[in-house]
mmCIF file of C-alpha atoms and ligand atoms in Angstrom:
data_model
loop_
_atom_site.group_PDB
_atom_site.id
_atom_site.type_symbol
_atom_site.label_atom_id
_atom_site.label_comp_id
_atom_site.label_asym_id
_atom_site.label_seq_id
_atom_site.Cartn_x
_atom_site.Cartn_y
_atom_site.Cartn_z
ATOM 1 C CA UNK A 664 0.000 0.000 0.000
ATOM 2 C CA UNK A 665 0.855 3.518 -0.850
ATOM 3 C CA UNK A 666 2.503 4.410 2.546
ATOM 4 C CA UNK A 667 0.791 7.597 2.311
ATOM 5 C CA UNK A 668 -2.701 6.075 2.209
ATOM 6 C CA UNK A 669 -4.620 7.438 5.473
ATOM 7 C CA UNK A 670 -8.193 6.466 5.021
ATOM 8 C CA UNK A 671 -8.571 6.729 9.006
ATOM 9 C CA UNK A 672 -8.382 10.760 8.136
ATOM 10 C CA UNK A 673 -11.631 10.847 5.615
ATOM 11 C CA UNK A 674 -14.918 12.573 6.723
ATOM 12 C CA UNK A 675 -18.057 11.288 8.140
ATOM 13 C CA UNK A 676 -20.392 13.496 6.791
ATOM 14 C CA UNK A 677 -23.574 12.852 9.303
ATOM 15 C CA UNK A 678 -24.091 11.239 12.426
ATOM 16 C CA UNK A 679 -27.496 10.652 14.467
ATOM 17 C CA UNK A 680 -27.089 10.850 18.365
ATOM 18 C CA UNK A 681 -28.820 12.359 21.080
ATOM 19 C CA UNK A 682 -28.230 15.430 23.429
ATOM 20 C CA UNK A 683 -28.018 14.869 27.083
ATOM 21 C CA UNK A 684 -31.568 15.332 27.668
ATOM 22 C CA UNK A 685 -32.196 12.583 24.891
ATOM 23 C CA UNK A 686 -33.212 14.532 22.487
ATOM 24 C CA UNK A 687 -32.344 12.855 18.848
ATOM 25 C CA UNK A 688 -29.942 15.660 17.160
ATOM 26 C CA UNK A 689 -28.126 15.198 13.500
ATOM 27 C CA UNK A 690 -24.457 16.447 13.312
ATOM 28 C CA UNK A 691 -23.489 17.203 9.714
ATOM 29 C CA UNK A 692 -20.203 18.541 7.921
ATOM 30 C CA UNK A 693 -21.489 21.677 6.297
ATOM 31 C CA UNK A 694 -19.857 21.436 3.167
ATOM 32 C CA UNK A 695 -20.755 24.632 1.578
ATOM 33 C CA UNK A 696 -17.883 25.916 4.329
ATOM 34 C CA UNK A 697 -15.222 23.287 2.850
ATOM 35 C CA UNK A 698 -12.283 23.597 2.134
ATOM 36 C CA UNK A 699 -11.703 26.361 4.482
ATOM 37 C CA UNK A 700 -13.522 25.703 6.887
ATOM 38 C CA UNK A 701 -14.532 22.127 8.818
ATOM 39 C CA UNK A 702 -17.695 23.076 10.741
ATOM 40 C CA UNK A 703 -19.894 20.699 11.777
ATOM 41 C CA UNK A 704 -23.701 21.794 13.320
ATOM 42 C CA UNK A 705 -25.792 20.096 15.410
ATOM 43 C CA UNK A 706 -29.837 20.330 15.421
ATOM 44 C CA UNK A 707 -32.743 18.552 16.926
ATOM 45 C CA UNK A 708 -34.983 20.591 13.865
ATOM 46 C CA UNK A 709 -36.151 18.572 10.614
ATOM 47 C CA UNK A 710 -36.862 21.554 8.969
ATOM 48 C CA UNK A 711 -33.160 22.554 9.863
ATOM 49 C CA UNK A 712 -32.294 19.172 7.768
ATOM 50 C CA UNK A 713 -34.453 20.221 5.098
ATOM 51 C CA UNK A 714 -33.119 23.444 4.736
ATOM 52 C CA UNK A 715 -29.520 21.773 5.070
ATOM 53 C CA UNK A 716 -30.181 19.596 1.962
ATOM 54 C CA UNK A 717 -31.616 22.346 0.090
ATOM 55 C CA UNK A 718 -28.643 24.916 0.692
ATOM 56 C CA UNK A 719 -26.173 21.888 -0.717
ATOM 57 C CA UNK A 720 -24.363 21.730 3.232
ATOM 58 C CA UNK A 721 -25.269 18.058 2.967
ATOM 59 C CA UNK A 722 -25.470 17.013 -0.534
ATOM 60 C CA UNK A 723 -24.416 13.753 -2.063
ATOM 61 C CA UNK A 724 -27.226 11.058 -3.168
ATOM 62 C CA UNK A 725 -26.776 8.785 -0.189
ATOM 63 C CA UNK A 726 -25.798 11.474 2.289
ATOM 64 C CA UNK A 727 -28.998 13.115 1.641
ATOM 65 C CA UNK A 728 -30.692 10.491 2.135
ATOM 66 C CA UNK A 729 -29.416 8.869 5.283
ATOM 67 C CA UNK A 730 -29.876 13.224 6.407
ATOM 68 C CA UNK A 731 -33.711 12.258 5.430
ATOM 69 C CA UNK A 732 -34.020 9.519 7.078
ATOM 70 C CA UNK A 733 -32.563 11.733 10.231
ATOM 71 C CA UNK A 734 -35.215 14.400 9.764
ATOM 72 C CA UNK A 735 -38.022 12.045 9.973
ATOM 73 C CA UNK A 736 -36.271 10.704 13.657
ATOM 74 C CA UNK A 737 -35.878 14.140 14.398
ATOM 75 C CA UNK A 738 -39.385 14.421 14.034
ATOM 76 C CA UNK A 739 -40.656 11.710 16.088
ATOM 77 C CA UNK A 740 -38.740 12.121 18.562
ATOM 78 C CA UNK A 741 -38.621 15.273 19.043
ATOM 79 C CA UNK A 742 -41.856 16.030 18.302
ATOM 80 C CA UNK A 743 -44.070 13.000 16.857
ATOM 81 C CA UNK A 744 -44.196 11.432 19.360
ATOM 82 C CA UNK A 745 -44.751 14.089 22.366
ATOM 83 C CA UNK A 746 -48.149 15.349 20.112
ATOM 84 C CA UNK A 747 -49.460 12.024 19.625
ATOM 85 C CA UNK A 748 -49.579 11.121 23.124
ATOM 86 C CA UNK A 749 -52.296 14.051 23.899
ATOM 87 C CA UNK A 750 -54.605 11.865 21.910
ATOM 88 C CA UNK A 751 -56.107 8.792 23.569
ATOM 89 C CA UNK A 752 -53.789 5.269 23.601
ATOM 90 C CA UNK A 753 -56.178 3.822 20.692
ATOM 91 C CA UNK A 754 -55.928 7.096 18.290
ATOM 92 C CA UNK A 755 -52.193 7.670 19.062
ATOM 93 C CA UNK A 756 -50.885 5.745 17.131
ATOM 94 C CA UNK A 757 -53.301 6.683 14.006
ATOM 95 C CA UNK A 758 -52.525 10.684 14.949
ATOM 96 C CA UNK A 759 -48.904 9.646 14.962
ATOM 97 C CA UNK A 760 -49.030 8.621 11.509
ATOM 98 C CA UNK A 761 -51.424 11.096 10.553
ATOM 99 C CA UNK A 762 -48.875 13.764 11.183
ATOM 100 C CA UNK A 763 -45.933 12.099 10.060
ATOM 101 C CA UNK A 764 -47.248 11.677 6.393
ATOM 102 C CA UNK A 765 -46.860 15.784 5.836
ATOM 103 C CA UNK A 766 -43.604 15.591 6.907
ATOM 104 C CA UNK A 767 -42.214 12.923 5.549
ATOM 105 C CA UNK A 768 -43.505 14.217 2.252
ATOM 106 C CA UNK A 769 -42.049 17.716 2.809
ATOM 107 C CA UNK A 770 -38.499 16.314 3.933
ATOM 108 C CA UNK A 771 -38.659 14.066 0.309
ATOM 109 C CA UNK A 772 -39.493 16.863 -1.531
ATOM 110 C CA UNK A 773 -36.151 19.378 -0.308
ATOM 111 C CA UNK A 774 -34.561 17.983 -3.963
ATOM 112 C CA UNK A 775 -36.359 16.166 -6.577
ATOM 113 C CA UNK A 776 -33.415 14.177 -8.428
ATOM 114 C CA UNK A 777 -31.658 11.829 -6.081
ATOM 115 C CA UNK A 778 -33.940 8.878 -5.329
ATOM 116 C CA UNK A 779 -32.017 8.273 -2.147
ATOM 117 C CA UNK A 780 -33.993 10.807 -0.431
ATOM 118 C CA UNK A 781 -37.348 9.447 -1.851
ATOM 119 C CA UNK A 782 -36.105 5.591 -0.708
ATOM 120 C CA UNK A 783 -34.890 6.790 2.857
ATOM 121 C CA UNK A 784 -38.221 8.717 3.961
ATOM 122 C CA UNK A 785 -40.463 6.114 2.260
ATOM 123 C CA UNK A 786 -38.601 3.564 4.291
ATOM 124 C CA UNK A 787 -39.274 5.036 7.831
ATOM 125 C CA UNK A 788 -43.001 5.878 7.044
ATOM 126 C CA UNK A 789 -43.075 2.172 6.390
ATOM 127 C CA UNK A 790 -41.131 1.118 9.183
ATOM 128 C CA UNK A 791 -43.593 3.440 11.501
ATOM 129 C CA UNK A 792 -46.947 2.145 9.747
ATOM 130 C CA UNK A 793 -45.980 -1.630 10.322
ATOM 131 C CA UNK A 794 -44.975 -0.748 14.137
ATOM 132 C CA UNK A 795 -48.314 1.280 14.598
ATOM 133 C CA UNK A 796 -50.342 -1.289 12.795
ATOM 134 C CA UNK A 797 -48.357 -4.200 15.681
ATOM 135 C CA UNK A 798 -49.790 -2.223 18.246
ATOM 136 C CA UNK A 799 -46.527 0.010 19.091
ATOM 137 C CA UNK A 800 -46.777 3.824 21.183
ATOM 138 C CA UNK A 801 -45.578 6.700 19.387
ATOM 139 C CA UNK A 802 -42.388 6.407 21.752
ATOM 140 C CA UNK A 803 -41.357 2.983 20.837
ATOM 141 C CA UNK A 804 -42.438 3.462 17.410
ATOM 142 C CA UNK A 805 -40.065 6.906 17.425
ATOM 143 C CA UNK A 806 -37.007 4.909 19.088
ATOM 144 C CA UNK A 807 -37.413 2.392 16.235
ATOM 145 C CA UNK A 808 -37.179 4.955 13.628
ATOM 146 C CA UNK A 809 -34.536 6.461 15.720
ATOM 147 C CA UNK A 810 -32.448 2.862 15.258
ATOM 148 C CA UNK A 811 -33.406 2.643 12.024
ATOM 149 C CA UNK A 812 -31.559 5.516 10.903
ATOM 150 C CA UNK A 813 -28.288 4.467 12.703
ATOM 151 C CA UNK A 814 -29.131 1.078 10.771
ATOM 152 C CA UNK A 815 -29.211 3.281 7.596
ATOM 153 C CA UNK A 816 -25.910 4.626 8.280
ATOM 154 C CA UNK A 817 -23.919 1.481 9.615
ATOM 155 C CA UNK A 818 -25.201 0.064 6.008
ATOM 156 C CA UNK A 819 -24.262 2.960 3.599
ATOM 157 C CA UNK A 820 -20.183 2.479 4.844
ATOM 158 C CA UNK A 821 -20.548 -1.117 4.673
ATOM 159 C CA UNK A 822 -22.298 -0.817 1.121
ATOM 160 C CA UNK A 823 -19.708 1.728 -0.019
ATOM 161 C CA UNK A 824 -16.640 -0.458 1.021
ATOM 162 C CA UNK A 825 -18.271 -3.297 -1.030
ATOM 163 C CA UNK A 826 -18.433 -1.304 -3.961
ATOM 164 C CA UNK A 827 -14.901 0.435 -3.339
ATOM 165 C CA UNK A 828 -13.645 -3.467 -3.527
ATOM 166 C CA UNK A 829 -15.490 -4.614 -6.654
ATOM 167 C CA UNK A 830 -14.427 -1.624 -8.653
ATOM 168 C CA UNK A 831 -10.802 -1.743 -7.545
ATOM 169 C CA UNK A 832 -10.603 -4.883 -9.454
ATOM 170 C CA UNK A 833 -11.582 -2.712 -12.650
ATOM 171 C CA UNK A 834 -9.036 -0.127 -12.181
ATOM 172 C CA UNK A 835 -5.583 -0.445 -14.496
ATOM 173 C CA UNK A 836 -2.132 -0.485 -12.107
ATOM 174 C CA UNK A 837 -0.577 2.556 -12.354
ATOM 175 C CA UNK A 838 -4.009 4.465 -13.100
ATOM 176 C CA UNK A 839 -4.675 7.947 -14.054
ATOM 177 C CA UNK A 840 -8.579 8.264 -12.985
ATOM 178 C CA UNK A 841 -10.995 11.537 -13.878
ATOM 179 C CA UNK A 842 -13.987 12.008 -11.667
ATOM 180 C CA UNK A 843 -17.060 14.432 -11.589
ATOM 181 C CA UNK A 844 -18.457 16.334 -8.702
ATOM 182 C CA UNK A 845 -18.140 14.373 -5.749
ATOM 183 C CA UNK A 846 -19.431 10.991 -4.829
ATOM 184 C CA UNK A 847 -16.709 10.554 -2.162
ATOM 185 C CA UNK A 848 -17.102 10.259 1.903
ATOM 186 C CA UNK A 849 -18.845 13.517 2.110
ATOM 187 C CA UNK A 850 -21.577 12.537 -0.548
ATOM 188 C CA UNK A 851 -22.182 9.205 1.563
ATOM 189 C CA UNK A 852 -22.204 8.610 5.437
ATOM 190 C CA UNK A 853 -18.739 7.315 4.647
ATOM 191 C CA UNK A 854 -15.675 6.356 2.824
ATOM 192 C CA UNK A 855 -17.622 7.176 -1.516
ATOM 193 C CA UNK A 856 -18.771 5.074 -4.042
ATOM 194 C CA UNK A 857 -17.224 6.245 -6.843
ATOM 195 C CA UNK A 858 -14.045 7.722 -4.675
ATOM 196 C CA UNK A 859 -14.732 3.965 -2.334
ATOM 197 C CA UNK A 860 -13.590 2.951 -5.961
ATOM 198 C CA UNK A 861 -10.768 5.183 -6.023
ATOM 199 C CA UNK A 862 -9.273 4.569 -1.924
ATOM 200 C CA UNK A 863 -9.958 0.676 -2.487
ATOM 201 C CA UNK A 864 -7.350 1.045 -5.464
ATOM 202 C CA UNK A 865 -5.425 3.207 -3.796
ATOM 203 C CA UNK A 866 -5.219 0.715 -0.601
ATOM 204 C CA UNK A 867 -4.073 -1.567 -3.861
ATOM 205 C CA UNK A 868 -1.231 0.842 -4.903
ATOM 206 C CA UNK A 869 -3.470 1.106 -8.027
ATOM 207 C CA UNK A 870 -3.455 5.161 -8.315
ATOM 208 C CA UNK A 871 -0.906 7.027 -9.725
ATOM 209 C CA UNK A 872 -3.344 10.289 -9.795
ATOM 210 C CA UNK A 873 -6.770 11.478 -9.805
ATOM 211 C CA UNK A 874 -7.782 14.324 -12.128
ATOM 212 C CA UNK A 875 -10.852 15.976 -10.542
ATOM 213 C CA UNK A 876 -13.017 18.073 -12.610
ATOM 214 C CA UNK A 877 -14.027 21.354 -10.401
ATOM 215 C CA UNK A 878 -17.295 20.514 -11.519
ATOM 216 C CA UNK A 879 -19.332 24.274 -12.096
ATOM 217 C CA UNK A 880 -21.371 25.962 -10.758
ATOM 218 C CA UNK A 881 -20.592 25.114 -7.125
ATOM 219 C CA UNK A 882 -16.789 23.441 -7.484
ATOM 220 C CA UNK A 883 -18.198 20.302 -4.996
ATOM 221 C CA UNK A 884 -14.851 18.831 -7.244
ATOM 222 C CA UNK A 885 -12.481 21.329 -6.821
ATOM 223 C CA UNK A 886 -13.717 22.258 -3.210
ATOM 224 C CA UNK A 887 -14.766 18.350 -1.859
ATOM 225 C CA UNK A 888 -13.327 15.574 -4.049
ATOM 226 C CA UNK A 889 -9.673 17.462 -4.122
ATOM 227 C CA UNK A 890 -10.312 18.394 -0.417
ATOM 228 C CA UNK A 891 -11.179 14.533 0.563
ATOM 229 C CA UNK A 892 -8.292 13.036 -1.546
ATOM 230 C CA UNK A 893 -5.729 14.993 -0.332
ATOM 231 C CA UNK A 894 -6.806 14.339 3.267
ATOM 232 C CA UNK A 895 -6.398 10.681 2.467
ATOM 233 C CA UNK A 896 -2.987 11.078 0.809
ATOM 234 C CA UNK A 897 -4.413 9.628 -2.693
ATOM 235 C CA UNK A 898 -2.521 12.746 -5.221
ATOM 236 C CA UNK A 899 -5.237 14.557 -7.034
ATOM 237 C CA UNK A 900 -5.265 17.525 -9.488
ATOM 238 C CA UNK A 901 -7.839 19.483 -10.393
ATOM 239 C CA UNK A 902 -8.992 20.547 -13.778
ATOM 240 C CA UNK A 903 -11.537 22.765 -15.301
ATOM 241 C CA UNK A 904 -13.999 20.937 -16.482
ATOM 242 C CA UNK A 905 -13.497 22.043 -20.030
ATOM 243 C CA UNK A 906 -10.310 20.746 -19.734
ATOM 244 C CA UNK A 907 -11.050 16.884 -19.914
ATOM 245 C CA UNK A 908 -11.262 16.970 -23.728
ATOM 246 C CA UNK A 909 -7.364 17.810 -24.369
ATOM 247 C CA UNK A 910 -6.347 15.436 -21.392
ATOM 248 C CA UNK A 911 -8.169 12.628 -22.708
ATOM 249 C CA UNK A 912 -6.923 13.762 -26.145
ATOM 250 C CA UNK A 913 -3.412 13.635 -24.722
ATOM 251 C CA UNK A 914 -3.872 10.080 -23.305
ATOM 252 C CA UNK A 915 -3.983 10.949 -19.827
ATOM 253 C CA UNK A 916 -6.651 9.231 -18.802
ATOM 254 C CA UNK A 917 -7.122 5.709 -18.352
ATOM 255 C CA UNK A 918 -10.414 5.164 -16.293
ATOM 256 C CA UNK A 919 -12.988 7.368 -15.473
ATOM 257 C CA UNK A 920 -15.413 6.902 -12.401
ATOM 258 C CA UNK A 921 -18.603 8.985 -11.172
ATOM 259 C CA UNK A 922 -21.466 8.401 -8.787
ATOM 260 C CA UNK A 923 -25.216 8.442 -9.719
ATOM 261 C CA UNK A 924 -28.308 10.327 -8.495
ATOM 262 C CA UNK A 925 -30.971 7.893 -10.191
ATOM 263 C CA UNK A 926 -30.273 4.917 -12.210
ATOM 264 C CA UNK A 927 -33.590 3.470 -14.232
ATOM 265 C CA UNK A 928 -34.443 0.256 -15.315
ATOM 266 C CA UNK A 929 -33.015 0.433 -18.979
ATOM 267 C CA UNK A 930 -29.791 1.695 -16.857
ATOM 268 C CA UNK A 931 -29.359 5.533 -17.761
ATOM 269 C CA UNK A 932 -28.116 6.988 -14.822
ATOM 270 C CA UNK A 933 -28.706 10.907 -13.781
ATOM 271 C CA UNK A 934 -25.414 12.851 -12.062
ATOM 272 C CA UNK A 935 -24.142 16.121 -11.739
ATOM 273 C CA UNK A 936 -24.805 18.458 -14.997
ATOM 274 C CA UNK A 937 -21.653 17.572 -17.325
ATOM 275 C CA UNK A 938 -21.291 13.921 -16.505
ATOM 276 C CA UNK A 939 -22.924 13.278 -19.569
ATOM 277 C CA UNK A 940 -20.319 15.458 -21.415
ATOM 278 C CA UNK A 941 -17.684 13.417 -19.661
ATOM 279 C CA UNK A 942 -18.965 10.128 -20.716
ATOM 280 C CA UNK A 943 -19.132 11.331 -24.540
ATOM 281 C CA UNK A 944 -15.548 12.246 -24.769
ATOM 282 C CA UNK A 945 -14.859 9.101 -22.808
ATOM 283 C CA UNK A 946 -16.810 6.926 -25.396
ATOM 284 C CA UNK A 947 -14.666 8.894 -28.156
ATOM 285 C CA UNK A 948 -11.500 8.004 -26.977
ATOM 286 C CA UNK A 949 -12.212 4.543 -25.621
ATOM 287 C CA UNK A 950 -11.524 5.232 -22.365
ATOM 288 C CA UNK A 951 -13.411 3.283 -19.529
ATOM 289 C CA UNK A 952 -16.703 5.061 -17.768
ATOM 290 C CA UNK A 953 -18.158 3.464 -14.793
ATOM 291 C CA UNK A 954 -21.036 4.498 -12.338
ATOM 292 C CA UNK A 955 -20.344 3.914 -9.199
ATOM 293 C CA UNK A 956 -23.564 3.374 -6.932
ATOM 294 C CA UNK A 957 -25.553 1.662 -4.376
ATOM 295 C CA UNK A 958 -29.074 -0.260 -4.797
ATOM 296 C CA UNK A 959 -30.938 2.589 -2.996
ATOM 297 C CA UNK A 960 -29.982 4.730 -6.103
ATOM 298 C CA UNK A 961 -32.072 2.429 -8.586
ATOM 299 C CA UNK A 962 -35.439 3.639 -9.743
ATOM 300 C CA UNK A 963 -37.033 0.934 -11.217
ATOM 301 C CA UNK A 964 -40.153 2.831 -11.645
ATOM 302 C CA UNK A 965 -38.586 4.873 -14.260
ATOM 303 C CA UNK A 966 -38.213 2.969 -17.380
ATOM 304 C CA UNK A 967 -35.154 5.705 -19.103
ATOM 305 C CA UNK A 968 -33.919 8.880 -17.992
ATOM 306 C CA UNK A 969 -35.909 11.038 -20.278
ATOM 307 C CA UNK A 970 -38.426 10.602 -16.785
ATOM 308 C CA UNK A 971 -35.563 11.641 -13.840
ATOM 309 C CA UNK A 972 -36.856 15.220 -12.845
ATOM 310 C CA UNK A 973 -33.795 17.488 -12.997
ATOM 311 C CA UNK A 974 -33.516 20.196 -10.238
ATOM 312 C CA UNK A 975 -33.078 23.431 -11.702
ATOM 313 C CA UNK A 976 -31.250 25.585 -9.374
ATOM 314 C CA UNK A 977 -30.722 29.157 -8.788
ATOM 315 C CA UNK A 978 -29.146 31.159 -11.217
ATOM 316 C CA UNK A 979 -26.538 32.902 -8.560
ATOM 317 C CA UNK A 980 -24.869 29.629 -8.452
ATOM 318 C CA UNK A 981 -23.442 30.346 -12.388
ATOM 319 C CA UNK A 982 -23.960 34.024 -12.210
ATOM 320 C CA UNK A 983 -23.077 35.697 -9.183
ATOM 321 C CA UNK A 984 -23.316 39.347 -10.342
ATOM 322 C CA UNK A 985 -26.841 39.122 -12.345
ATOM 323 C CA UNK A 986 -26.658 41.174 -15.468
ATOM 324 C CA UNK A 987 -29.391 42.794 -17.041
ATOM 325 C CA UNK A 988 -31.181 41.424 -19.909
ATOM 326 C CA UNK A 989 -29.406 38.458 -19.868
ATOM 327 C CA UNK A 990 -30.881 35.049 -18.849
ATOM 328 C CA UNK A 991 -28.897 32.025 -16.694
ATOM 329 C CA UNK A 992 -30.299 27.783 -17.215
ATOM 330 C CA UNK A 993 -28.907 26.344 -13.934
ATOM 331 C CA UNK A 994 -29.957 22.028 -14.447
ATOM 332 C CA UNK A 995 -27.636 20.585 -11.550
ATOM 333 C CA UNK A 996 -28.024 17.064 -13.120
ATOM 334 C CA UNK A 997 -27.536 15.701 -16.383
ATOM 335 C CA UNK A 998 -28.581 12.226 -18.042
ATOM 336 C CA UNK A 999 -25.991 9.762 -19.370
ATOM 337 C CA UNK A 1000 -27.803 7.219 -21.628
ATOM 338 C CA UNK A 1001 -26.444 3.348 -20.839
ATOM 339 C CA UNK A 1002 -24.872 2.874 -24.105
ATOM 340 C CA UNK A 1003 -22.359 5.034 -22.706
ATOM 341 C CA UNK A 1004 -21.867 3.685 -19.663
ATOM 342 C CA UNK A 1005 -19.169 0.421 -19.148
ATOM 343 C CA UNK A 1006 -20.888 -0.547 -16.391
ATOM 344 C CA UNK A 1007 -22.582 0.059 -13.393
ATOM 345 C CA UNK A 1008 -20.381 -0.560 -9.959
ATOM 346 C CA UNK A 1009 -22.627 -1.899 -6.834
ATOM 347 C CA UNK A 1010 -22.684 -3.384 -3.843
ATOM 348 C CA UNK A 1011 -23.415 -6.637 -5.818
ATOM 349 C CA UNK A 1012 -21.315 -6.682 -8.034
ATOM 350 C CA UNK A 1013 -20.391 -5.015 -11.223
ATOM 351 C CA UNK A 1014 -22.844 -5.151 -13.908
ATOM 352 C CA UNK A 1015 -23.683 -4.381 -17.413
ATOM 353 C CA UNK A 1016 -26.347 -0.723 -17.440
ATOM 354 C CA UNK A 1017 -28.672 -2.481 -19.314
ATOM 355 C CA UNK A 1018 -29.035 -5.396 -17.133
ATOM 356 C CA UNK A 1019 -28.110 -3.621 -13.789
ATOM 357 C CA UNK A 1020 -31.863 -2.192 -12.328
ATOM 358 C CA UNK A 1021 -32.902 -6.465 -12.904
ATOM 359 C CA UNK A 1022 -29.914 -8.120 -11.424
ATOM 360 C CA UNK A 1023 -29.620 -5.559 -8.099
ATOM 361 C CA UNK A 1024 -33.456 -6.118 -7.892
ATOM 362 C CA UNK A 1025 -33.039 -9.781 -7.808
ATOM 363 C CA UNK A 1026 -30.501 -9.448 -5.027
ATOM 364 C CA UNK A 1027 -32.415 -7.018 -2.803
ATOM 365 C CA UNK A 1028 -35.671 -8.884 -3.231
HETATM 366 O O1 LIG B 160 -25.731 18.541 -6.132
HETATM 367 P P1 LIG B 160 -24.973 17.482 -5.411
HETATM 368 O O2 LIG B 160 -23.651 17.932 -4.896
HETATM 369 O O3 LIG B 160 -25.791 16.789 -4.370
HETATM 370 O O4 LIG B 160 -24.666 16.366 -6.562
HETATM 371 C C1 LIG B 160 -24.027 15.203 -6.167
HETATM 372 C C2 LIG B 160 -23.751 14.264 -7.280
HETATM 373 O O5 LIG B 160 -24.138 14.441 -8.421
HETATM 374 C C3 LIG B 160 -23.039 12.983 -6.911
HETATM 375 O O6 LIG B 160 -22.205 12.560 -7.941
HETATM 376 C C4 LIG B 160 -24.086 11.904 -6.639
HETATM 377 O O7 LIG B 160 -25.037 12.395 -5.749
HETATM 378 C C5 LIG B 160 -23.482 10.637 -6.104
HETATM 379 S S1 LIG B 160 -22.932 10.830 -4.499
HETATM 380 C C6 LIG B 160 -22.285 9.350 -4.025
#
């Protein structure tokens, strides 16, 4: 191993826990503050989540949605579950779910592209309707969600080391990688899927350098992925992102790796606006392009990507100064059609994008 491998050093971008009076309180990295600054806030507030997720200081498919998860325990515990028990024993349980359904369904809603979010909060409001429906108080129902979460989080590392190892058998020795955005420790609970991809190679001796696109408008690659890598000794350079072209033209490059907000069941897979770019000038000069992602990021409901709803975002984020007359398109996520795509990096296994929504569905059952 590279002796300069430190993977003890990378971020844990959320953590559920409680305060001393037993409150349940999130602690997240805000990453709009990175690099220069490693703050990390504490709340016992959903809407504080929500408004976290929505101002990009957690952001990151699975990150957001292990945060969603948090806001709905936040909830119930903090509140939930202290308003259902004016009601009588019998309708507690029904208020309790009565009044979780708005919330869940506004904490879902802070960004429309990455599934994760959708899959986290549907997961609790199931988890709370069986426990009601099994006879369960608010409390106990609220402490279960409250576990669940820490479940959610104990599985996204363990999910994200598993994919880390089956792509590290992909990567070349000696290998120059490019990545978009960031799909790293921060954009998880912990350790990345496509930079899990990246350390597992690097724990390998695999990496001789990562090229990381600065990814516009908000830089989460020159700001987070360059950040991350460095912290973990893996060398890293970044690069405009109109600069890919001429280093893959130079031969530079010889495997490219990005995460995923939504995968469908044909296989297209939505990430941050100018993946898709990415992947074309990878097809073009036969250079490898894998997604790196976990089952929760599938969307079998979707048949292609011409159905992922793409968050438009505000047009400060590419045009600080606004200018009169003149008119900014902000899409923070961009569709890369299958054909593109080498294939698709799980927790299962690695798999062709065509076939990868069936064969992760037949292993999650
Ligand atoms: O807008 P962001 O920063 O949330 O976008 C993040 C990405 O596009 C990531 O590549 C994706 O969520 C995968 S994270 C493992």
């Amino acid at each position: 191993m590279q002796s300069s491998i430190d993977l003890t050093r990378l971020p844990r971008s959320v953590r559920l826990g409680r305060d001393a009076d037993g409150r349940a309180e999130l602690t997240y990295l805000d990453e709009r503050l990175l690099p220069g600054e490693e703050c990390f806030c504490s709340t016992g507030s959903w809407r504080c989540i929500v408004d976290a997720i929505k101002t990009l200081a957690v952001r990151g498919a699975p990150a957001i949605g292990a945060a969603g998860a948090a806001a709905v325990a936040l909830w119930a515990v903090n509140e939930g579950a202290r308003g259902a028990v004016l009601h009588g024993c019998s309708e507690a349980g029904e208020s309790f779910l009565g009044a979780l359904g708005p919330v869940a369904a506004e904490i879902s809603a802070a960004r429309p592209t990455a599934v994760n979010l959708m899959w986290a909060t549907a997961r609790m409001e199931s988890l709370a309707k069986r426990l009601v429906a099994e006879g369960a108080a608010p409390g106990e129902v609220a402490d279960s969600l409250f576990d669940e979460v820490l479940r959610i989080e104990r599985e996204d590392e363990k999910v994200n080391r598993a994919i880390g190892a089956a792509g590290a058998a992909l990567v070349p020795e000696h290998a120059r990688i490019l990545t978009h955005c960031n799909a790293g420790s921060l954009a998880t609970v912990f350790f990345g899927t496509a930079l899990g991809v990246v350390y597992a190679a690097a724990e390998q001796d695999k990496v001789e350098r990562v090229f990381a696109d600065e990814t516009r408008p908000v830089g989460q690659g020159a700001r987070l992925t360059s950040w991350e890598l460095s912290r973990a000794g893996v060398p890293v350079t970044v690069i405009c992102d109109n600069m890919a072209a001429s280093l893959m033209g130079k031969g530079m490059v010889d495997f490219v790796v990005v995460g995923a907000d939504r995968i469908t069941a044909n296989g297209d897979v939505a990430n941050k606006i100018g993946t898709y770019g990415v992947a074309v000038l990878a097809h073009h000069h036969s250079i490898p392009f894998y997604v790196a992602a976990p089952a929760s990021t599938f969307d079998v409901s979707l048949p292609d990507g011409s159905a992922i709803p793409i968050e438009e975002r505000d047009p400060s984020e590419v045009l600080p100064q606004p200018i009169d007359g003149v008119d900014v398109y902000n899409p923070a996520f961009d569709v890369t059609p299958a054909e593109l795509i080498s294939g698709i990096i799980t927790e299962f296994g690695v798999f062709p994008p065509q076939d990868a929504a069936r064969e992760v569905a037949a292993r999650v059952g």
